């Protein structure tokens, strides 16, 4: 059996930041990620990020991933297990890991502490023929285009005008693909308006209070019918529009990938503002179980910038809880929390803040 | 309106367009960023102190148009591609627009391109005056358009090679 001080599950911005922060204390870290390349969502993001200069604003997602990986390589006490999925957590504290493209390598790992930074999975939408080839999740479209250089289709209907829908639309346009329209069920655009405006300038209409009704086609998507909806989200008859598209891309939200936390028996709660079921946590990102910490989208759907800060907080506190020394720990911890607070001090984060309030475990003693 | 369509209204724009006197003096920035979001690269990029330093990362950019030299550095720093520079003094009847461009192929200097408004509608033709390749890949294209188009044109479309004559 393999042993380690700290197992970090997930190599996105949250997991990587956690590893760097914890490694500086000298603790032995094992980071497990199921992709071929580390970086999580970041490696698909070819656009420049928002956030403050400190959190890499104005830098493209892929570049941020590269920076984090370079940092990681500096630490001899970080072990990376790539192309490997953590499949289970057992009562005796053991993680089971399946590695390799055929899944034929089996590893048992006993960590003193665990940080779950597994990110999120995409939501599906119900409509007639949603199983036709040509209906994709936005994440799949991004992976095809930005990792493998494959175009998903020629004429796309984007469903969802949150940041992901807007950004993926922009990336499709950059790849020379026509985006026929973006539909959004809510009466207003959910993503950043600067993103919306830059897509409008390229001639793509955005229909708010509209949804996708049906998709037609034989072997794949041939056309899509969109329709206006009322405030109860019911289709308004007679408002249908037919679009000739061969691809429908769904960007209708993400849900925290929290299976391992359920399995471990963490206290879980459905919090709509955070995207679904999340583990309750204290302000050190520790779950209701003393050995399990969380960070990033699995703790609530937010941003890479907040994921990195949460990762640092979790990494720092997990290492210190094991008795490792970090200079200026209290000050560092306080500063990280302050940075998070500043980041969330905008009207668009109101929802997230309400959710986080609901997800907070109050610690008995506060240092 | 902006929240529904992604298009700023005249009222929105009024807040960010410099007055006539400043416009008449030549190149000046117009920042079409109307929503508080956690983002500050514009303020940090300006070397002339024309974009007021942010107190809070969520502040809206505030410009002191008299300090702005129209250099255009901020254009490629902005992840929202929301920044433009307008020079109404370019020639007797033409204005120069510097805009951010992340599409390929890049237009060629001296060639004509379509000029698009904020809704992506072709509203005129424009001449490409300068193509600045920027390291972060948000390139800056300078185009000249008729003066009455200076506040309308915000994007370009490079003619498809295949469809040319
Ligand atoms: C289109 C798009 C645009 C975005 N733009 C921005 C932006 O401009 N600014 C910004 O701040 N944020 C942006 N984000 C959000 C940002 O990418 C995410 O919030 C961030 O990546 C979350 O980080 P994470 O580490 O929690 O999760 P992820 O990045 O999702 O990483 C999780 C990793 O864990 C792995 N994993 C999951 N389960 C297991 C398991 N059981 N075993 C092993 N490995 C596992 C996954 O494969 C993945 O590699 C964008 C997201 C998208 C989709
Ligand atoms: S154009 Fe130049 S001087 Fe004007 S705001 Fe931008 S960076 Fe500053
Ligand atoms: S950098 Fe661009 S999007 Fe960000 S605040 Fe400045 S103008 Fe707005």
XYZ file of C-alpha atoms and ligand atoms in Angstrom:
601
model
C 0.000 0.000 0.000
C 1.178 3.464 -0.968
C 1.191 6.149 1.684
C 1.256 9.917 1.479
C 0.611 12.959 3.667
C -1.809 14.677 1.374
C -3.734 13.284 -1.577
C -5.153 15.867 -3.937
C -7.841 14.622 -6.296
C -8.092 16.704 -9.454
C -5.406 18.668 -11.300
C -7.359 21.780 -12.260
C -6.537 25.253 -10.964
C -7.835 24.349 -7.497
C -5.840 21.101 -7.158
C -2.641 22.527 -8.624
C -2.745 25.594 -6.375
C -3.430 23.392 -3.360
C -0.423 21.218 -4.219
C 1.937 24.179 -4.590
C 0.803 25.795 -1.379
C 0.973 22.585 0.658
C 4.303 21.496 -0.823
C 6.006 24.628 0.439
C 5.496 23.254 3.961
C 7.473 20.124 3.155
C 4.541 17.719 3.310
C 4.520 14.784 0.887
C 1.861 15.414 -1.747
C 0.281 13.013 -4.212
C -1.829 14.596 -6.929
C -4.132 12.404 -8.985
C -5.832 13.547 -12.180
C -7.779 11.581 -14.767
C -6.777 13.558 -17.855
C -3.751 13.134 -20.083
C -2.702 16.701 -19.433
C -2.887 18.534 -16.127
C -4.742 21.818 -15.843
C -8.429 20.849 -15.712
C -10.696 23.323 -17.484
C -7.808 25.724 -17.953
C -6.189 23.877 -20.821
C -9.268 24.474 -22.974
C -9.477 28.190 -22.274
C -7.878 30.113 -25.089
C -9.405 33.434 -24.020
C -7.918 35.964 -21.636
C -9.122 35.679 -18.068
C -10.724 38.281 -15.914
C -9.790 38.831 -12.327
C -7.125 40.955 -10.775
C -3.563 41.133 -11.981
C -2.579 38.984 -8.975
C -4.809 36.177 -10.193
C -3.449 36.230 -13.721
C -6.073 38.561 -15.218
C -5.559 39.272 -18.882
C -3.686 36.001 -19.298
C -5.184 33.144 -21.269
C -6.312 30.028 -19.389
C -3.789 27.724 -21.062
C -0.971 30.039 -20.041
C -2.160 29.990 -16.427
C -2.038 26.190 -16.481
C 1.519 26.313 -17.831
C 2.582 28.693 -15.055
C 1.096 26.463 -12.378
C 2.730 23.352 -13.826
C 6.109 25.028 -13.870
C 5.677 25.863 -10.196
C 4.689 22.254 -9.457
C 7.850 20.923 -11.107
C 9.983 22.851 -8.624
C 8.853 20.631 -5.764
C 10.430 17.207 -5.303
C 7.818 16.375 -2.681
C 4.924 16.464 -5.161
C 4.185 13.175 -6.870
C 1.904 13.278 -9.918
C -0.293 10.356 -10.893
C -1.774 11.241 -14.278
C -4.305 9.504 -16.508
C -5.712 8.028 -13.308
C -9.196 8.161 -11.794
C -9.910 7.999 -8.105
C -12.778 5.520 -8.097
C -13.530 5.173 -4.433
C -12.987 6.220 -0.863
C -13.166 3.539 1.797
C -13.982 3.722 5.495
C -10.409 2.956 6.482
C -9.339 6.101 4.643
C -8.027 4.361 1.533
C -8.429 5.784 -1.958
C -8.628 3.387 -4.867
C -7.106 4.609 -8.116
C -7.431 3.159 -11.584
C -4.714 4.226 -14.014
C -3.962 3.862 -17.715
C -6.083 4.078 -20.867
C -7.268 0.520 -20.331
C -7.663 1.046 -16.620
C -5.414 -1.924 -15.926
C -3.241 -0.373 -13.240
C -4.781 -0.446 -9.805
C -3.341 1.624 -6.949
C -4.333 1.782 -3.299
C -3.361 4.958 -1.517
C -3.555 5.806 2.165
C -3.302 9.566 2.714
C -3.383 11.429 6.022
C -5.438 14.186 4.443
C -7.417 14.518 1.219
C -8.296 17.558 -0.841
C -11.132 16.925 -3.259
C -10.791 19.287 -6.234
C -12.680 17.312 -8.852
C -14.401 20.261 -10.534
C -17.811 19.934 -12.149
C -19.818 18.111 -14.783
C -22.064 19.661 -17.423
C -25.842 19.752 -17.158
C -28.054 18.223 -19.864
C -31.312 19.703 -21.181
C -34.492 17.884 -22.115
C -35.929 18.533 -25.575
C -37.208 16.367 -28.408
C -34.338 14.466 -30.076
C -31.670 15.515 -27.594
C -29.885 12.239 -28.314
C -29.223 13.026 -31.996
C -25.579 13.191 -33.097
C -24.668 16.862 -33.290
C -25.983 17.682 -29.835
C -22.958 18.447 -27.687
C -22.119 19.822 -24.301
C -20.054 23.001 -24.454
C -17.173 21.236 -22.724
C -17.057 18.579 -25.436
C -17.050 21.230 -28.159
C -14.162 22.990 -26.437
C -12.200 19.780 -26.059
C -12.703 18.908 -29.731
C -11.675 22.336 -30.984
C -9.038 23.547 -28.599
C -7.339 20.274 -27.640
C -7.753 18.156 -30.749
C -8.258 20.795 -33.454
C -11.459 19.194 -34.750
C -14.473 21.309 -35.749
C -17.735 19.946 -34.325
C -19.910 21.218 -37.203
C -20.511 24.156 -39.520
C -23.599 25.909 -38.195
C -24.125 26.015 -34.479
C -26.975 26.953 -32.188
C -25.692 27.794 -28.711
C -28.059 27.207 -25.810
C -27.209 29.339 -22.783
C -25.825 32.878 -22.525
C -23.803 32.437 -19.372
C -20.063 32.975 -19.596
C -19.442 29.477 -20.908
C -22.021 29.807 -23.700
C -20.646 33.203 -24.673
C -16.995 32.183 -24.561
C -17.463 28.941 -26.450
C -19.477 30.828 -29.100
C -16.565 33.210 -29.494
C -14.115 30.339 -29.807
C -16.343 28.723 -32.462
C -16.313 31.987 -34.417
C -12.533 32.117 -34.107
C -12.376 28.637 -35.570
C -14.322 29.931 -38.567
C -17.593 28.214 -37.625
C -20.890 30.045 -38.032
C -22.865 30.560 -34.836
C -26.460 31.099 -35.970
C -27.784 32.296 -32.633
C -27.510 32.082 -28.883
C -30.712 31.378 -26.934
C -31.117 32.066 -23.247
C -34.164 31.073 -21.198
C -33.711 33.841 -18.655
C -34.808 37.369 -19.541
C -31.234 38.604 -19.308
C -27.753 37.594 -20.364
C -26.059 35.793 -17.475
C -22.448 36.065 -18.609
C -20.290 39.170 -18.696
C -21.824 41.798 -20.971
C -18.451 42.617 -22.529
C -18.367 39.023 -23.817
C -21.936 39.366 -25.122
C -21.106 42.624 -26.886
C -18.028 41.225 -28.579
C -20.076 38.356 -29.990
C -22.846 40.694 -31.141
C -20.230 42.733 -33.021
C -19.432 39.602 -34.998
C -23.062 39.373 -36.048
C -24.445 36.680 -33.742
C -27.933 37.415 -32.371
C -28.680 36.687 -28.723
C -32.290 35.801 -27.962
C -33.111 36.147 -24.270
C -36.390 34.665 -22.948
C -36.026 31.996 -25.634
C -35.400 28.298 -25.453
C -34.758 25.332 -27.655
C -37.936 23.412 -28.369
C -37.021 20.656 -30.774
C -34.266 19.393 -32.964
C -34.894 17.561 -36.252
C -32.756 15.358 -38.406
C -32.226 11.812 -39.615
C -28.654 10.797 -38.894
C -27.766 14.003 -37.146
C -29.041 17.466 -36.365
C -30.465 19.199 -39.470
C -32.513 21.972 -37.930
C -33.529 23.366 -34.592
C -36.701 25.119 -33.502
C -36.402 27.839 -30.915
C -39.293 29.654 -29.311
C -39.945 32.522 -26.991
C -40.905 31.580 -23.443
C -42.968 33.405 -20.837
C -41.912 34.129 -17.290
C -43.086 30.673 -16.194
C -40.708 29.212 -18.786
C -43.575 27.955 -20.986
C -43.235 28.156 -24.757
C -45.358 30.919 -26.290
C -47.193 29.411 -29.296
C -46.609 31.150 -32.611
C -43.167 32.484 -31.692
C -41.223 29.557 -33.106
C -38.226 30.199 -35.334
C -36.542 27.534 -37.401
C -32.768 27.549 -37.692
C -30.757 25.491 -40.150
C -28.000 24.145 -37.940
C -26.001 20.923 -37.829
C -24.811 21.362 -34.263
C -26.529 22.238 -31.013
C -24.211 23.168 -28.194
C -25.552 23.091 -24.644
C -24.077 25.471 -22.107
C -26.787 25.234 -19.493
C -24.755 25.089 -16.357
C -22.437 22.870 -14.375
C -22.956 20.685 -11.316
C -20.280 19.995 -8.688
C -18.695 16.560 -9.181
C -19.196 15.490 -5.597
C -19.533 11.678 -5.737
C -16.410 10.997 -3.689
C -17.606 13.383 -0.987
C -20.934 11.546 -0.764
C -19.080 8.284 -0.532
C -16.860 9.571 2.243
C -19.929 10.590 4.198
C -19.317 14.343 4.258
C -22.304 16.417 5.271
C -23.883 17.399 1.942
C -26.500 19.976 1.039
C -28.331 20.979 -2.118
C -27.532 24.639 -2.681
C -28.947 25.942 -5.950
C -26.735 29.055 -5.868
C -23.635 26.824 -5.931
C -24.911 24.583 -8.722
C -26.168 21.522 -6.809
C -25.061 19.240 -3.983
C -21.944 20.466 -2.203
C -20.132 19.473 0.971
C -20.537 21.850 3.888
C -17.210 23.387 4.848
C -15.603 25.738 7.344
C -13.688 28.791 6.243
C -10.510 26.719 5.983
C -12.240 24.681 3.259
C -12.440 21.664 5.586
C -15.521 19.476 5.181
C -17.472 18.018 8.090
C -14.816 15.259 8.184
C -11.485 16.246 9.715
C -9.357 14.601 7.031
C -11.199 15.914 3.950
C -10.901 19.374 2.406
C -12.561 20.726 -0.728
C -11.670 23.449 -3.244
C -12.794 24.820 -6.601
C -15.926 24.085 -8.598
C -16.726 20.987 -6.516
C -17.221 23.361 -3.583
C -19.534 25.564 -5.651
C -19.490 26.555 -9.322
C -17.426 29.699 -9.629
C -14.281 30.737 -11.434
C -10.698 29.647 -11.888
C -9.596 32.689 -9.915
C -11.636 31.671 -6.873
C -10.737 28.001 -7.388
C -7.029 28.862 -7.108
C -7.547 30.827 -3.911
C -9.691 28.103 -2.363
C -7.059 25.577 -3.387
C -4.347 27.569 -1.648
C -6.429 27.868 1.514
C -7.205 24.146 1.537
C -3.571 23.187 0.820
C -2.206 25.451 3.472
C -4.616 24.360 6.178
C -4.383 20.660 5.372
C -0.574 20.807 5.672
C -0.663 22.767 8.904
C -3.243 20.381 10.382
C -0.642 17.638 9.933
C 1.868 19.589 11.974
C 3.888 20.998 9.077
C 5.214 24.486 9.601
C 4.433 27.343 7.283
C 6.027 30.695 8.050
C 3.495 33.439 8.689
C 0.692 30.911 8.404
C -1.947 33.015 10.115
C -1.167 36.074 8.079
C -1.052 34.108 4.838
C -4.368 32.481 5.600
C -5.966 35.794 6.448
C -4.679 37.398 3.256
C -5.982 34.585 1.073
C -9.410 34.854 2.628
C -9.357 38.590 2.125
C -8.444 38.161 -1.530
C -11.359 35.789 -1.999
C -13.676 38.282 -0.380
C -12.482 41.070 -2.653
C -12.912 38.906 -5.700
C -16.507 38.184 -4.744
C -17.371 41.807 -3.994
C -19.308 42.372 -7.218
C -23.031 42.225 -8.004
C -22.627 39.093 -10.149
C -21.215 37.188 -7.167
C -24.204 37.981 -4.946
C -25.792 34.631 -5.716
C -22.596 32.734 -4.970
C -22.190 34.586 -1.693
C -25.703 33.631 -0.577
C -24.876 30.025 -1.448
C -21.564 30.090 0.390
C -23.257 31.434 3.496
C -25.590 28.423 3.419
C -22.664 26.034 2.966
C -20.608 27.300 5.867
C -19.939 25.055 8.858
C -19.321 27.209 11.879
C -16.153 26.190 13.680
C -16.344 26.090 17.466
C -13.179 28.076 18.009
C -11.964 30.687 15.590
C -8.300 31.566 15.690
C -31.503 46.723 -23.058
C -27.799 45.877 -22.863
C -28.622 42.998 -20.535
C -31.180 41.614 -22.970
C -29.370 42.059 -26.243
C -25.698 42.651 -25.572
C -25.999 46.030 -27.338
C -25.325 49.209 -25.374
C -28.012 51.887 -25.691
C -27.354 55.518 -26.629
C -27.704 56.368 -22.946
C -25.045 53.818 -22.021
C -22.722 55.182 -24.678
C -23.225 58.794 -23.640
C -21.504 57.964 -20.371
C -18.290 56.795 -22.013
C -17.877 59.061 -25.027
C -15.709 62.157 -24.514
C -17.175 65.578 -25.237
C -16.964 67.259 -28.642
C -13.970 69.422 -27.729
C -11.880 66.457 -26.636
C -12.901 64.440 -29.676
C -11.868 67.334 -31.892
C -8.397 67.297 -30.381
C -7.584 63.860 -31.742
C -6.987 60.280 -30.656
C -8.820 59.324 -27.473
C -9.991 56.150 -25.799
C -13.600 54.943 -25.550
C -14.178 52.138 -23.072
C -17.455 50.331 -23.662
C -17.516 48.463 -20.359
C -20.756 49.005 -18.444
C -21.017 46.234 -15.884
C -19.182 45.758 -12.614
C -17.081 42.639 -13.014
C -13.932 41.529 -11.199
C -11.469 42.798 -13.767
C -8.783 45.485 -13.801
C -6.124 45.023 -16.526
C -7.156 48.220 -18.335
C -6.311 50.440 -15.371
C -3.005 48.676 -14.805
C -1.975 48.833 -18.466
C -2.322 52.601 -18.916
C 1.049 54.275 -18.419
C -0.402 57.774 -18.528
C -2.738 57.538 -15.557
C -5.673 58.189 -17.854
C -7.624 55.230 -16.475
C -8.075 55.908 -12.770
C -6.524 53.230 -10.544
C -9.247 50.904 -9.222
C -10.076 51.041 -5.531
C -11.962 47.812 -5.873
C -11.341 45.199 -8.531
C -15.021 45.451 -9.484
C -14.921 49.177 -10.279
C -15.947 50.448 -13.696
C -13.108 52.056 -15.612
C -13.097 55.856 -15.285
C -11.153 57.834 -17.833
C -9.568 61.225 -17.581
C -9.776 62.035 -21.282
C -7.326 64.905 -20.960
C -4.587 62.532 -19.843
C -5.329 59.973 -22.571
C -2.860 60.101 -25.452
C -4.788 57.610 -27.554
C -1.778 55.298 -27.566
C -3.994 52.202 -27.583
C -1.930 50.115 -25.131
C -5.056 49.374 -23.090
C -6.886 47.941 -26.123
C -5.062 44.638 -26.093
C -4.920 44.417 -22.290
C -8.700 44.220 -21.976
C -10.058 40.654 -21.872
C -13.517 41.985 -22.747
C -12.338 43.532 -26.043
C -14.283 46.569 -24.927
C -11.735 49.306 -25.630
C -11.420 51.432 -28.764
C -9.465 54.519 -29.737
C -11.064 57.103 -32.017
C -9.111 59.823 -33.815
C -11.440 62.388 -35.338
C -8.479 64.419 -36.569
C -7.212 61.741 -38.917
C -8.090 63.681 -42.059
C -10.589 66.179 -43.296
C -13.454 63.721 -43.583
C -12.059 60.479 -42.244
C -11.729 59.252 -38.678
C -9.327 56.575 -37.512
C -10.596 53.719 -35.333
C -8.225 51.409 -33.481
C -9.960 48.183 -32.494
C -9.037 44.821 -30.953
C -9.076 41.854 -33.319
C -8.608 38.166 -32.486
C -9.745 36.564 -35.735
C -7.732 35.045 -38.539
C -6.708 35.846 -41.177
C -5.518 39.300 -40.187
C -6.483 42.040 -42.629
C -3.731 43.454 -44.815
C -2.512 47.002 -44.529
C -3.876 49.161 -47.311
C -6.731 46.774 -48.180
C -10.430 47.443 -47.843
C -12.522 45.554 -45.306
C -16.159 45.693 -44.292
C -16.904 47.917 -41.319
C -19.485 46.491 -38.910
C -21.582 48.182 -36.255
C -22.139 46.897 -32.703
C -24.688 44.370 -33.977
C -22.324 43.017 -36.594
C -24.184 44.678 -39.471
C -22.104 45.894 -42.401
C -22.470 49.677 -42.393
C -19.647 50.799 -44.670
C -16.264 49.961 -46.042
C -13.080 50.793 -44.240
C -9.440 51.046 -45.190
C -6.879 49.204 -43.101
C -4.282 51.748 -42.058
C -2.194 49.692 -39.676
C -2.007 46.147 -38.332
C -0.247 45.793 -34.973
C 0.534 42.237 -33.987
C 0.536 42.064 -30.222
C 2.290 39.410 -28.200
C -0.800 38.400 -26.255
C -2.591 37.806 -29.591
C -5.169 40.532 -29.135
C -4.022 42.398 -32.222
C -4.848 46.020 -32.897
C -6.226 47.042 -36.252
C -6.422 50.701 -37.279
C -9.021 51.512 -39.909
C -10.188 54.730 -41.476
C -13.886 55.379 -41.977
C -16.015 58.364 -42.813
C -16.312 60.670 -39.788
C -20.047 60.106 -39.415
C -19.291 56.400 -38.900
C -16.747 56.887 -36.104
C -19.248 56.213 -33.315
C -20.986 53.388 -35.160
C -18.242 51.132 -36.472
C -16.801 48.741 -33.880
C -15.754 45.661 -35.819
C -14.491 44.540 -39.191
C -14.989 41.663 -41.526
C -12.172 40.595 -43.755
C -13.453 39.661 -47.179
C -13.337 35.995 -47.859
C -10.530 35.272 -50.331
C -12.702 32.671 -52.056
C -15.381 35.234 -52.891
C -13.025 37.805 -54.271
C -13.427 38.557 -58.003
C -15.778 27.910 -21.305
C -15.280 28.282 -19.939
C -14.739 29.538 -19.744
C -14.255 29.928 -18.477
N -13.707 31.180 -18.325
C -13.207 31.572 -17.122
C -12.605 32.866 -16.927
O -12.517 33.680 -17.839
N -12.116 33.179 -15.690
C -12.191 32.299 -14.663
O -11.705 32.635 -13.566
N -12.763 31.087 -14.815
C -13.279 30.698 -16.019
N -13.873 29.457 -16.181
C -14.109 28.634 -15.011
C -12.936 27.796 -14.626
O -12.411 27.104 -15.733
C -13.362 26.797 -13.553
O -14.078 27.467 -12.544
C -12.145 26.148 -12.939
O -11.459 25.410 -13.919
C -12.509 25.226 -11.782
O -11.329 24.655 -11.308
P -11.287 23.274 -10.554
O -9.865 23.009 -10.289
O -12.242 23.322 -9.445
O -11.900 22.199 -11.577
P -11.444 21.694 -13.025
O -10.699 22.724 -13.744
O -12.684 21.166 -13.635
O -10.456 20.490 -12.704
C -10.857 19.290 -12.112
C -9.944 18.176 -12.540
O -10.212 17.020 -11.767
C -10.249 15.872 -12.578
N -11.051 14.847 -11.901
C -12.391 14.865 -11.627
N -12.767 13.748 -10.977
C -11.653 12.999 -10.822
C -11.377 11.721 -10.221
N -12.343 11.010 -9.628
N -10.113 11.238 -10.265
C -9.122 11.960 -10.850
N -9.313 13.158 -11.417
C -10.566 13.681 -11.407
C -10.849 16.421 -13.869
O -10.604 15.610 -14.982
C -10.145 17.758 -13.985
O -8.892 17.638 -14.627
C -14.358 29.033 -17.416
C -14.908 27.757 -17.619
C -15.358 27.362 -18.855
C -15.923 25.976 -19.052
S -5.212 54.853 -25.038
Fe -3.241 54.883 -23.947
S -3.353 56.749 -22.710
Fe -5.432 56.333 -23.390
S -6.328 55.155 -21.726
Fe -5.497 53.659 -23.174
S -3.447 53.226 -22.440
Fe -4.113 55.109 -21.405
S -10.094 45.448 -18.736
Fe -11.824 45.666 -20.149
S -13.444 44.353 -19.314
Fe -11.894 44.627 -17.684
S -12.694 46.377 -16.501
Fe -11.253 47.202 -18.025
S -12.565 47.725 -19.776
Fe -13.781 46.386 -18.479
